[in-house]
PDB file of C-alpha atoms in Angstrom:
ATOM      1  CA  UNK L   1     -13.998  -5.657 -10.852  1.00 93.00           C
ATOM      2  CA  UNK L   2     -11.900  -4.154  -8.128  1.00 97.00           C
ATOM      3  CA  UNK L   3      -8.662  -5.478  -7.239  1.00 98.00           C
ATOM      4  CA  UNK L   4      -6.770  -4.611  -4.504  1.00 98.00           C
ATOM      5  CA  UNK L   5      -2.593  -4.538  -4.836  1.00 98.00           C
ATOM      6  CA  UNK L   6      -1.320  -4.763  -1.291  1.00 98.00           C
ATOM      7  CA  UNK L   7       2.250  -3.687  -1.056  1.00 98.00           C
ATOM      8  CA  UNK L   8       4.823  -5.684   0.702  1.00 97.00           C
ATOM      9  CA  UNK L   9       8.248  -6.388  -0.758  1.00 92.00           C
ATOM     10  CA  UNK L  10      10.132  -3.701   1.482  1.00 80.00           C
ATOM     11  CA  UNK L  11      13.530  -4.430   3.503  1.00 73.00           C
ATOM     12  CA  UNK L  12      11.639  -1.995   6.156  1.00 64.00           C
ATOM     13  CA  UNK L  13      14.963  -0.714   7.060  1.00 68.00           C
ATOM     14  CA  UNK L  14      14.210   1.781   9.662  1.00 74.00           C
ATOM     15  CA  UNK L  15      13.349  -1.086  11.948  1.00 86.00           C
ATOM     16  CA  UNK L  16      16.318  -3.423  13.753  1.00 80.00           C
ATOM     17  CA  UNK L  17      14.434  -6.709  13.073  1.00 84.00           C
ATOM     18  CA  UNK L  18      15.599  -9.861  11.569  1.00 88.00           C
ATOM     19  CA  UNK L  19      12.402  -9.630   9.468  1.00 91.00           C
ATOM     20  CA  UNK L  20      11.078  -7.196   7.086  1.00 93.00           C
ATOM     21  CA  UNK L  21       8.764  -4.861   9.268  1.00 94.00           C
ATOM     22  CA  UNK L  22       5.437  -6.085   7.524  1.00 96.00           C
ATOM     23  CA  UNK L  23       6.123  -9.823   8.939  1.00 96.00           C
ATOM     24  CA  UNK L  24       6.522  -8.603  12.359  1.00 95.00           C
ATOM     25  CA  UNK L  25       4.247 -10.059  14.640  1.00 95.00           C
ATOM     26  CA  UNK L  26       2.425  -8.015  17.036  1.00 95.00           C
ATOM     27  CA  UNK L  27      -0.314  -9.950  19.335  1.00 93.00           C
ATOM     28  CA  UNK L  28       0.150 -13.214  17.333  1.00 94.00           C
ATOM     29  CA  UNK L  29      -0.267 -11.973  14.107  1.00 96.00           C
ATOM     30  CA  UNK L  30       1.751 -10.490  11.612  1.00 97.00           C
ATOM     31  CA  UNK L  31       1.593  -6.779  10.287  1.00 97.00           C
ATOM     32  CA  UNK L  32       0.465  -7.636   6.473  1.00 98.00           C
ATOM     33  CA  UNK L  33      -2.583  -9.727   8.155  1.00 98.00           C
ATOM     34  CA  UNK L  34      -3.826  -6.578   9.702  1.00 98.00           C
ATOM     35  CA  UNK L  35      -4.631  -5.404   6.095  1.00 98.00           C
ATOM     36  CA  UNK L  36      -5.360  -8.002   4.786  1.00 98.00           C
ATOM     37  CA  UNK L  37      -7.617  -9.077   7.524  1.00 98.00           C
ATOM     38  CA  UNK L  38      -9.776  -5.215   6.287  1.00 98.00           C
ATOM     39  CA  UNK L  39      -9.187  -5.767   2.654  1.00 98.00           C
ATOM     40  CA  UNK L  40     -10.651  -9.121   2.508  1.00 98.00           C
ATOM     41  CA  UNK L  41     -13.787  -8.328   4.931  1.00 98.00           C
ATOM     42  CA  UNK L  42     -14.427  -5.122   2.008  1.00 98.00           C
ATOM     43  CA  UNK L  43     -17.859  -5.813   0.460  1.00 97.00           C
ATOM     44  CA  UNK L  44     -15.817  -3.525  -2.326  1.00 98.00           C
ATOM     45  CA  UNK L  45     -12.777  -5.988  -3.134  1.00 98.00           C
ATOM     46  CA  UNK L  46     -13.622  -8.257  -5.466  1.00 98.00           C
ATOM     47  CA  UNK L  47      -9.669  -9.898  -5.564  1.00 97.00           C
ATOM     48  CA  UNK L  48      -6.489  -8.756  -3.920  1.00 98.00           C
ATOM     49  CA  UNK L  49      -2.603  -9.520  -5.466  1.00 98.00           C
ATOM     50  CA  UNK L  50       0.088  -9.366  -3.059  1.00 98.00           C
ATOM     51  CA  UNK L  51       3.430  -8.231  -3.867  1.00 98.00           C
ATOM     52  CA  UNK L  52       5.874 -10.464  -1.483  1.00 98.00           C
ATOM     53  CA  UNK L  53       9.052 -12.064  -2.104  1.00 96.00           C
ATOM     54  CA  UNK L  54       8.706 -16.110  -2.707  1.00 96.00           C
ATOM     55  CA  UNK L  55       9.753 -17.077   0.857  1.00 96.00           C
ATOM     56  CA  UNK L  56       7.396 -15.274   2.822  1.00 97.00           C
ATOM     57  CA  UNK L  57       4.403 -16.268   0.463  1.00 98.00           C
ATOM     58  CA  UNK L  58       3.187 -19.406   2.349  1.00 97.00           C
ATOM     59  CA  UNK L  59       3.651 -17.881   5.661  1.00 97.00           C
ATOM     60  CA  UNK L  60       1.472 -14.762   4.478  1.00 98.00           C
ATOM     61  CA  UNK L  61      -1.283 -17.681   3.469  1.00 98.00           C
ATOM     62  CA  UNK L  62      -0.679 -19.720   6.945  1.00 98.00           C
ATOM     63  CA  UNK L  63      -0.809 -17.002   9.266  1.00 98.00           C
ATOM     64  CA  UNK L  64      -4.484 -15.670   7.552  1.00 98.00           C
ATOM     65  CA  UNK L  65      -5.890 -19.052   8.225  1.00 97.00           C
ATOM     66  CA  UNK L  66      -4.011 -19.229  11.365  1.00 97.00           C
ATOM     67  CA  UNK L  67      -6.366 -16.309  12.348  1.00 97.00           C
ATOM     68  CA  UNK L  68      -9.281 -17.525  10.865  1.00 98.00           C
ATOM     69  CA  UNK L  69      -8.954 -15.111   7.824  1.00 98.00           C
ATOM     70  CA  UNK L  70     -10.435 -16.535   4.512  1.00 98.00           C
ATOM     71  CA  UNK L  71      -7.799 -16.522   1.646  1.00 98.00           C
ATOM     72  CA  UNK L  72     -10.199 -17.084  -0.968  1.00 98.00           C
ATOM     73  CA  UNK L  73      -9.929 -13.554  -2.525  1.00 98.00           C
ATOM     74  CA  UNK L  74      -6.309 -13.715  -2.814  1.00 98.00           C
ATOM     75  CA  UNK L  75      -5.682 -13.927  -6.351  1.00 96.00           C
ATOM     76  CA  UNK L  76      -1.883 -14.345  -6.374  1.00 96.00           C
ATOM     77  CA  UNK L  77       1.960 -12.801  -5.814  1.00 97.00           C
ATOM     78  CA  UNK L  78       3.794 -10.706  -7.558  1.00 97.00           C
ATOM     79  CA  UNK L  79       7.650 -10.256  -7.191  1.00 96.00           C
ATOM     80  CA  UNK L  80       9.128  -6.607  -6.032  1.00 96.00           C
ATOM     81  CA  UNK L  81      10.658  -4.448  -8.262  1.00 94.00           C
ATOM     82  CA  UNK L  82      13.801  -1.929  -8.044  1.00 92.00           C
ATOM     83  CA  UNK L  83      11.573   0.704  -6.286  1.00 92.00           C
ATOM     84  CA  UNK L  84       7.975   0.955  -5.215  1.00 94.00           C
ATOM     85  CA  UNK L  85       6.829   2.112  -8.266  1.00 96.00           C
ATOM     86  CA  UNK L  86       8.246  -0.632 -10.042  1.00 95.00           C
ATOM     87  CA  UNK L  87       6.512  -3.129  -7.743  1.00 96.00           C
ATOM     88  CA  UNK L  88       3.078  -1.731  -8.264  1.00 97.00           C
ATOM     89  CA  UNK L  89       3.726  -2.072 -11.811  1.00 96.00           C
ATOM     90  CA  UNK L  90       4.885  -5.614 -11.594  1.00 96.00           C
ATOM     91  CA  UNK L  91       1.483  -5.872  -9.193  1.00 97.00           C
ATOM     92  CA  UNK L  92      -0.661  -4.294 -12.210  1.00 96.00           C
ATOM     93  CA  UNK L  93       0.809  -6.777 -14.812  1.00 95.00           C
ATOM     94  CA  UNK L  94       0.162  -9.788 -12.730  1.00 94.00           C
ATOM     95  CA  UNK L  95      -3.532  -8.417 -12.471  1.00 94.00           C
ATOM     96  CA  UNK L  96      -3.794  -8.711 -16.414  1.00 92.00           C
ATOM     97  CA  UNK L  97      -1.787 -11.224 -17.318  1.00 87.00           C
ATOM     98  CA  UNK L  98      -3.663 -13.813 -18.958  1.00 73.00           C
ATOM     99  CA  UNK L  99      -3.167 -17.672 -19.200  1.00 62.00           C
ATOM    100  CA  UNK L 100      -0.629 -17.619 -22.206  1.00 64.00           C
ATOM    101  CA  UNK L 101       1.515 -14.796 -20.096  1.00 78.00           C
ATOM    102  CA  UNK L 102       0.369 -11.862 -22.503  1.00 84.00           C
ATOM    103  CA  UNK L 103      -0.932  -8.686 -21.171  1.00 85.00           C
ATOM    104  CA  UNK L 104      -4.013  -7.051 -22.769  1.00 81.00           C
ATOM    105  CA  UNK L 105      -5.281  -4.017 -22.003  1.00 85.00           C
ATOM    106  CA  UNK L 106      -8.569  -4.510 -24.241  1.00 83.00           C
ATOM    107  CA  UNK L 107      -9.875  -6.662 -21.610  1.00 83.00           C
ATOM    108  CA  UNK L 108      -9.995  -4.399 -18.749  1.00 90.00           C
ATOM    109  CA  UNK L 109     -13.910  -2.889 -18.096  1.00 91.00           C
ATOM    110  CA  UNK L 110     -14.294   0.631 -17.735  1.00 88.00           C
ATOM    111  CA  UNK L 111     -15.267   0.164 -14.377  1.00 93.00           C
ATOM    112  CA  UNK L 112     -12.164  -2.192 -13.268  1.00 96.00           C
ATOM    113  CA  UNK L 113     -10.419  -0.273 -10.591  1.00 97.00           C
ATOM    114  CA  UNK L 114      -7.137  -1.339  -8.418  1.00 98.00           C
ATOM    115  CA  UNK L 115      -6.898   0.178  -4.645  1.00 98.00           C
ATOM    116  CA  UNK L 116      -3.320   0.007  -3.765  1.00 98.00           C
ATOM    117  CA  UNK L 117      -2.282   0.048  -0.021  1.00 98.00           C
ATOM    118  CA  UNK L 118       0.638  -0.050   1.884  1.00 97.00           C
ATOM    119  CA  UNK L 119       1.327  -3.392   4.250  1.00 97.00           C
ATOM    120  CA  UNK L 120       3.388  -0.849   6.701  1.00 95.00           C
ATOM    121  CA  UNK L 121      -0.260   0.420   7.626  1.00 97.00           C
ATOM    122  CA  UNK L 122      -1.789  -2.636   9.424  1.00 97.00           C
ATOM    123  CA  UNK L 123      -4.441  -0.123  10.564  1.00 97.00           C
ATOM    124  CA  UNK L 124      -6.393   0.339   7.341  1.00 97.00           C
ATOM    125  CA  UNK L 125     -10.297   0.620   7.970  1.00 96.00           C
ATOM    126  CA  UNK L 126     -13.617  -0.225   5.934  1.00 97.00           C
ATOM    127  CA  UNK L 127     -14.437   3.500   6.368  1.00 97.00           C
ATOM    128  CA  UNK L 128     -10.734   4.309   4.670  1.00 97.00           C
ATOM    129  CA  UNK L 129     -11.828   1.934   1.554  1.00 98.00           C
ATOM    130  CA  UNK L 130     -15.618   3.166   1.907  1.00 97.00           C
ATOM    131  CA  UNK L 131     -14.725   6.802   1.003  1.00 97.00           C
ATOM    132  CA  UNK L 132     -12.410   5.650  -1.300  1.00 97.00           C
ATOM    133  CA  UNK L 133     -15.035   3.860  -3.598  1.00 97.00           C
ATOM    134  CA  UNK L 134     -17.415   6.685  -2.315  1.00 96.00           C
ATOM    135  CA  UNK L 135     -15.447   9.926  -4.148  1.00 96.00           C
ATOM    136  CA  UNK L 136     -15.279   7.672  -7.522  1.00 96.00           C
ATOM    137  CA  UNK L 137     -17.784   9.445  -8.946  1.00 90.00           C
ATOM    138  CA  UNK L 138     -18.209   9.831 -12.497  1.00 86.00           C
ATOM    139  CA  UNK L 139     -15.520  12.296 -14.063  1.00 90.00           C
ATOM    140  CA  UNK L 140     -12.784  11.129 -11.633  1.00 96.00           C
ATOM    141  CA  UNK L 141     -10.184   8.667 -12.614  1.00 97.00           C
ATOM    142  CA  UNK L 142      -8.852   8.012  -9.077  1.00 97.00           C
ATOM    143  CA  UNK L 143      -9.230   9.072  -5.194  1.00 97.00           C
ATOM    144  CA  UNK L 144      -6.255  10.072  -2.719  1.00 96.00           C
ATOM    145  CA  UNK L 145      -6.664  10.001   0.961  1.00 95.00           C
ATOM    146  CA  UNK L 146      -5.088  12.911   2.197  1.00 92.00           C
ATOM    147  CA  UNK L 147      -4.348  14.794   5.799  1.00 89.00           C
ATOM    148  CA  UNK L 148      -4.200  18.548   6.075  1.00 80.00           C
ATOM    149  CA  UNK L 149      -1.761  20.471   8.173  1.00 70.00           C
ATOM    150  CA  UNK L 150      -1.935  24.316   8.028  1.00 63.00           C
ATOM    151  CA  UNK L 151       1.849  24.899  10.271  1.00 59.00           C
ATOM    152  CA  UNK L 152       4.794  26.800   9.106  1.00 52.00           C
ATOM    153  CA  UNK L 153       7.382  24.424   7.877  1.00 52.00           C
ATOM    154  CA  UNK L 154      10.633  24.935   6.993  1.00 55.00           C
ATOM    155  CA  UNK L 155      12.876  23.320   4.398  1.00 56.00           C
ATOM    156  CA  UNK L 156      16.698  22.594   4.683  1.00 59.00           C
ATOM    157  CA  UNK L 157      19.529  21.899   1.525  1.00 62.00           C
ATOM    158  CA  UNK L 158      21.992  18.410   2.147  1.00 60.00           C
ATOM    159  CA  UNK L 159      23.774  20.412   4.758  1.00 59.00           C
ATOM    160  CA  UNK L 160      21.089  21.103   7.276  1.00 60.00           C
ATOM    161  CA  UNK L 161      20.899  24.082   6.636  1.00 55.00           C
ATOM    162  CA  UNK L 162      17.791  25.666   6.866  1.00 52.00           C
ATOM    163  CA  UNK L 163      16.830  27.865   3.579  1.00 51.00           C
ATOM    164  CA  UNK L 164      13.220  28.385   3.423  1.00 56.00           C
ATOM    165  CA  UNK L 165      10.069  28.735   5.195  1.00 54.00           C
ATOM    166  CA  UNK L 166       6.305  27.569   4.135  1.00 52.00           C
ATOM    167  CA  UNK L 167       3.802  28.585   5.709  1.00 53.00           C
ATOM    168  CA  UNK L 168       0.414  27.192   4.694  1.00 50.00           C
ATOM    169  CA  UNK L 169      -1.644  24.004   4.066  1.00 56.00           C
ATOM    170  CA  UNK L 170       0.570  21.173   3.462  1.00 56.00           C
ATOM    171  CA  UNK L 171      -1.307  17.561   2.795  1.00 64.00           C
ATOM    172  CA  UNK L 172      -0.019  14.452   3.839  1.00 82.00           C
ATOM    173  CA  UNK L 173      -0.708  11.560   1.456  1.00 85.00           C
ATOM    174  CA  UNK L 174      -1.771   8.148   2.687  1.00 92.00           C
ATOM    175  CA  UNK L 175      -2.802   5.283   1.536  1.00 96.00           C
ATOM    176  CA  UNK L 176      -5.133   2.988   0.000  1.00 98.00           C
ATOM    177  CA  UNK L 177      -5.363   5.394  -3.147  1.00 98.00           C
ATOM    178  CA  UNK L 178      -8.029   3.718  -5.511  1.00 98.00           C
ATOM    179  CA  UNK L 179      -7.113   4.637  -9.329  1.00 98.00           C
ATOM    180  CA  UNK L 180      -9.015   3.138 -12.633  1.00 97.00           C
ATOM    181  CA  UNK L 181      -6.730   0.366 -13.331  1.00 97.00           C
ATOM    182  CA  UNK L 182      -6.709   0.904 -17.612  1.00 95.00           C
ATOM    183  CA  UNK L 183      -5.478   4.426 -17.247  1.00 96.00           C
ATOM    184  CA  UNK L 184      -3.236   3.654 -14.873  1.00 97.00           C
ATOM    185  CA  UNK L 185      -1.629   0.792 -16.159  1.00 96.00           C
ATOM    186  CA  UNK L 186      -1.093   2.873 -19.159  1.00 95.00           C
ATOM    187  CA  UNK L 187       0.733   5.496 -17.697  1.00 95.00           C
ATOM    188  CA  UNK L 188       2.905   3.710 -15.925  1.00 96.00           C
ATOM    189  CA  UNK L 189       4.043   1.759 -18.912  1.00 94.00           C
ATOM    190  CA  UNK L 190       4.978   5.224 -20.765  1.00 93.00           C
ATOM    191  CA  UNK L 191       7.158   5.799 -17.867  1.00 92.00           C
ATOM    192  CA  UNK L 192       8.920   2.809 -18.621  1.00 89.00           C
ATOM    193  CA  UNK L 193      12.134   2.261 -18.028  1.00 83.00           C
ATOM    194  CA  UNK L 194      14.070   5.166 -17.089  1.00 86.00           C
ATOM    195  CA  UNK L 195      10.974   7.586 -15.545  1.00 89.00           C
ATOM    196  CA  UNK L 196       9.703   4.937 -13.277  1.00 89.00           C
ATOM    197  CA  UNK L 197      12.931   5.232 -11.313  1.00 87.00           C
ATOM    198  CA  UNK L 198      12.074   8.764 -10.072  1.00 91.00           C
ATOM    199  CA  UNK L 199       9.041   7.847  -9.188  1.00 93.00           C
ATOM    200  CA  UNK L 200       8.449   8.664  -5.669  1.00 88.00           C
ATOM    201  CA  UNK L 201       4.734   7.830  -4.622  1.00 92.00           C
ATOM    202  CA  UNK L 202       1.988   6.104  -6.544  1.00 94.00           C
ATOM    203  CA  UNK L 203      -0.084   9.234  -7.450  1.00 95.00           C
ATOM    204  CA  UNK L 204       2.665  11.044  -9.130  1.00 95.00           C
ATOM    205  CA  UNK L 205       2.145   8.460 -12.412  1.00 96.00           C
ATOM    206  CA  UNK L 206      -1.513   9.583 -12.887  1.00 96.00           C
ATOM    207  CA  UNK L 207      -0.927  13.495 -11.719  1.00 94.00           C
ATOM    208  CA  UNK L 208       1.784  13.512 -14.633  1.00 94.00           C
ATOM    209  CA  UNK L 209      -0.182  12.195 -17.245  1.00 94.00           C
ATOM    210  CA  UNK L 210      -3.755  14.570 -15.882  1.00 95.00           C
ATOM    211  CA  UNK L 211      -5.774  11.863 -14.907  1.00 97.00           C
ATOM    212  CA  UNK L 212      -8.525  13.449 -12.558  1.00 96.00           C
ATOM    213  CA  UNK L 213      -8.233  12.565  -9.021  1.00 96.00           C
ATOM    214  CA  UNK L 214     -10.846  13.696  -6.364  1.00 96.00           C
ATOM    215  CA  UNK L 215      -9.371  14.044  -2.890  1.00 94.00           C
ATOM    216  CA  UNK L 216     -10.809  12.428   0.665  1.00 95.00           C
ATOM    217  CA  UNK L 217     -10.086  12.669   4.203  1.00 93.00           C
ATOM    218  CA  UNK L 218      -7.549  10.896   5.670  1.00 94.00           C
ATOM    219  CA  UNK L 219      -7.571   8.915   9.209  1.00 94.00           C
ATOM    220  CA  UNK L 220      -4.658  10.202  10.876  1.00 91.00           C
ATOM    221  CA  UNK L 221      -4.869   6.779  13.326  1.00 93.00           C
ATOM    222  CA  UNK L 222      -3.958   4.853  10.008  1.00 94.00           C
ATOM    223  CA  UNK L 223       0.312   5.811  10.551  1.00 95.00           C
ATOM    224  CA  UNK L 224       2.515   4.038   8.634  1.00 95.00           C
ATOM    225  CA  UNK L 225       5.105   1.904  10.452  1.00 95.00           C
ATOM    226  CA  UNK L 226       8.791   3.122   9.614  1.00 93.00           C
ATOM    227  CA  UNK L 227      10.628   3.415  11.973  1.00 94.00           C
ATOM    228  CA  UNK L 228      10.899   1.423  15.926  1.00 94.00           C
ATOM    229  CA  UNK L 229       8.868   4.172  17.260  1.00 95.00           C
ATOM    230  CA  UNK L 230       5.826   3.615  14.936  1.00 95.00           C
ATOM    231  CA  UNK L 231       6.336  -0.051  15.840  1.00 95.00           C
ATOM    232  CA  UNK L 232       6.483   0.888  19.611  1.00 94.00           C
ATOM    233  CA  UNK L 233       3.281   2.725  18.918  1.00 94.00           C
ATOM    234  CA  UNK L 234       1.525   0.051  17.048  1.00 95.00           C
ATOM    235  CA  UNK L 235       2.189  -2.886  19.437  1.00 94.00           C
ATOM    236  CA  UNK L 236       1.044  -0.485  22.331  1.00 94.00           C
ATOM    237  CA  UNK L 237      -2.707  -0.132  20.935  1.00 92.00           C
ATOM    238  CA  UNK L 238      -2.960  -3.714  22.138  1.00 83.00           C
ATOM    239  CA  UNK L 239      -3.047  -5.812  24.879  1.00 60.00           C
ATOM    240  CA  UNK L 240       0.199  -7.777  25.443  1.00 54.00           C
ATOM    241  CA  UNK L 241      -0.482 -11.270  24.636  1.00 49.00           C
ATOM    242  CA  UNK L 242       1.647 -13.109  22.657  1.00 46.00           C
ATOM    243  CA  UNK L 243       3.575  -9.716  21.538  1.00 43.00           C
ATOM    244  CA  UNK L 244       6.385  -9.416  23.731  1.00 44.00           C
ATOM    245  CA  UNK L 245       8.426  -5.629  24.116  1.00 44.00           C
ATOM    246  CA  UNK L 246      10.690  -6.799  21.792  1.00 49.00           C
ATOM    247  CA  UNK L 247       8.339  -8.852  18.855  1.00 45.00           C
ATOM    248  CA  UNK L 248      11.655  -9.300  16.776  1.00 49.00           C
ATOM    249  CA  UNK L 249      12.909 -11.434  19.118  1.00 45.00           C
ATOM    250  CA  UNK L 250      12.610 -15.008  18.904  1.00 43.00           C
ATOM    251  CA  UNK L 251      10.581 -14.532  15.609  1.00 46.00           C
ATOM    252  CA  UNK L 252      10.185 -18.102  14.013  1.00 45.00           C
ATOM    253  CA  UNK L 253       8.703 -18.755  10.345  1.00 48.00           C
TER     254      UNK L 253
END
């Protein structure tokens, strides 16, 4: 089984919007239903759990079959936690949680996998998920799309100033990253509670406890949407339509 835990309980709060970035709607539809649109069309994803706060759970649902989008594979929500880490992990749980509300790990295949992605990056592609499943060969635990930049970089302290220079390949991580769900359930519960606070992206978990990850090319047209520019960018890949320059404005559950 492969599940796929699609991120979405950030306050997106390098956007001014009256709505968290990934609800957004930019030619009609919102920015989650971009993935999920991809996720759900994957011949790979078997189920997907959503991480959403309550009130935006029905309109996530509405706006998929607004579009057309079957819902069938969505297997459920999962509340956000205290940091992203702590949401995946509150994403894993829901995945094995049986009936009676117990989790057990002794029912998870060897061949279960979760691919967790990002609802800031709307432009997700089968390829992306493809090469994922692809590089899971046998001997690797997981698979991180990454993007390579050989610059010279430099690195500044709190005060701006700068203090050091880099000069080499640096790789930028994206997302989905596609891990074997047992062994990474697991090590994210050994974190818990304190080490899952400094947790600062989901491959750092299975890197600490030596799970072996293969590595695959990244799409560099799959940005993340932070900030107003990357919205600015995103809204101008399409066609105006029922997007307007401003698609905060006038944005109605």
């Amino acid at each position: 089984m492969n599940v796929a835990l699609l991120l979405a309980g950030g306050a997106g709060l390098g956007i001014s919007s009256d709505v968290p970035k990934q609800y957004i709607r930019v030619n009609g539809k919102m920015l989650i239903t971009y993935s999920l649109e991809t996720l759900i069309a994957s011949s790979h994803i078997d189920e997907i759990q959503i991480v959403a706060e309550h009130e935006w759970r029905e309109y996530i649902i509405a706006d998929c079959k607004e579009h057309g989008i079957n819902t069938d594979k969505i297997r459920g929500f999962a509340i956000p936690g205290f940091s992203r880490q702590a949401s995946i992990l509150n994403g894993l749980q829901n995945i094995l949680r049986e009936k009676n509300g117990q989790v057990d790990i002794n029912n998870i295949e060897e061949d279960d996998n979760v691919l967790i992605h990002d609802a800031s990056r709307p432009l997700v592609t089968t390829r992306q998920i493809n090469d994922c499943f692809g590089k899971m060969t046998d001997g690797y635990d997981g698979v991180i799309p990454v993007l390579f930049r050989e610059n010279a970089f430099c690195v500044g302290d709190n005060e701006n100033n700068v203090s050091e220079r880099i000069y080499g390949k640096i790789s930028e991580r994206q997302t989905p990253e596609l891990f074997h769900l047992k062994k990474y359930y697991q090590t994210n519960m050994e974190l818990m509670p304190d080490k899952l606070k400094e947790i600062r992206n989901s491959a750092e978990p299975a890197i600490m406890a030596g799970m072996n990850l293969n590595i695959v090319l990244g799409d560099k047209s799959s940005f993340e949407v932070i900030t107003q520019e990357d919205l600015d960018r995103f809204i101008s890949i399409f066609k105006p339509s029922s997007s307007s320059p401003n698609p905060n404005k006038n944005w109605h559950k």
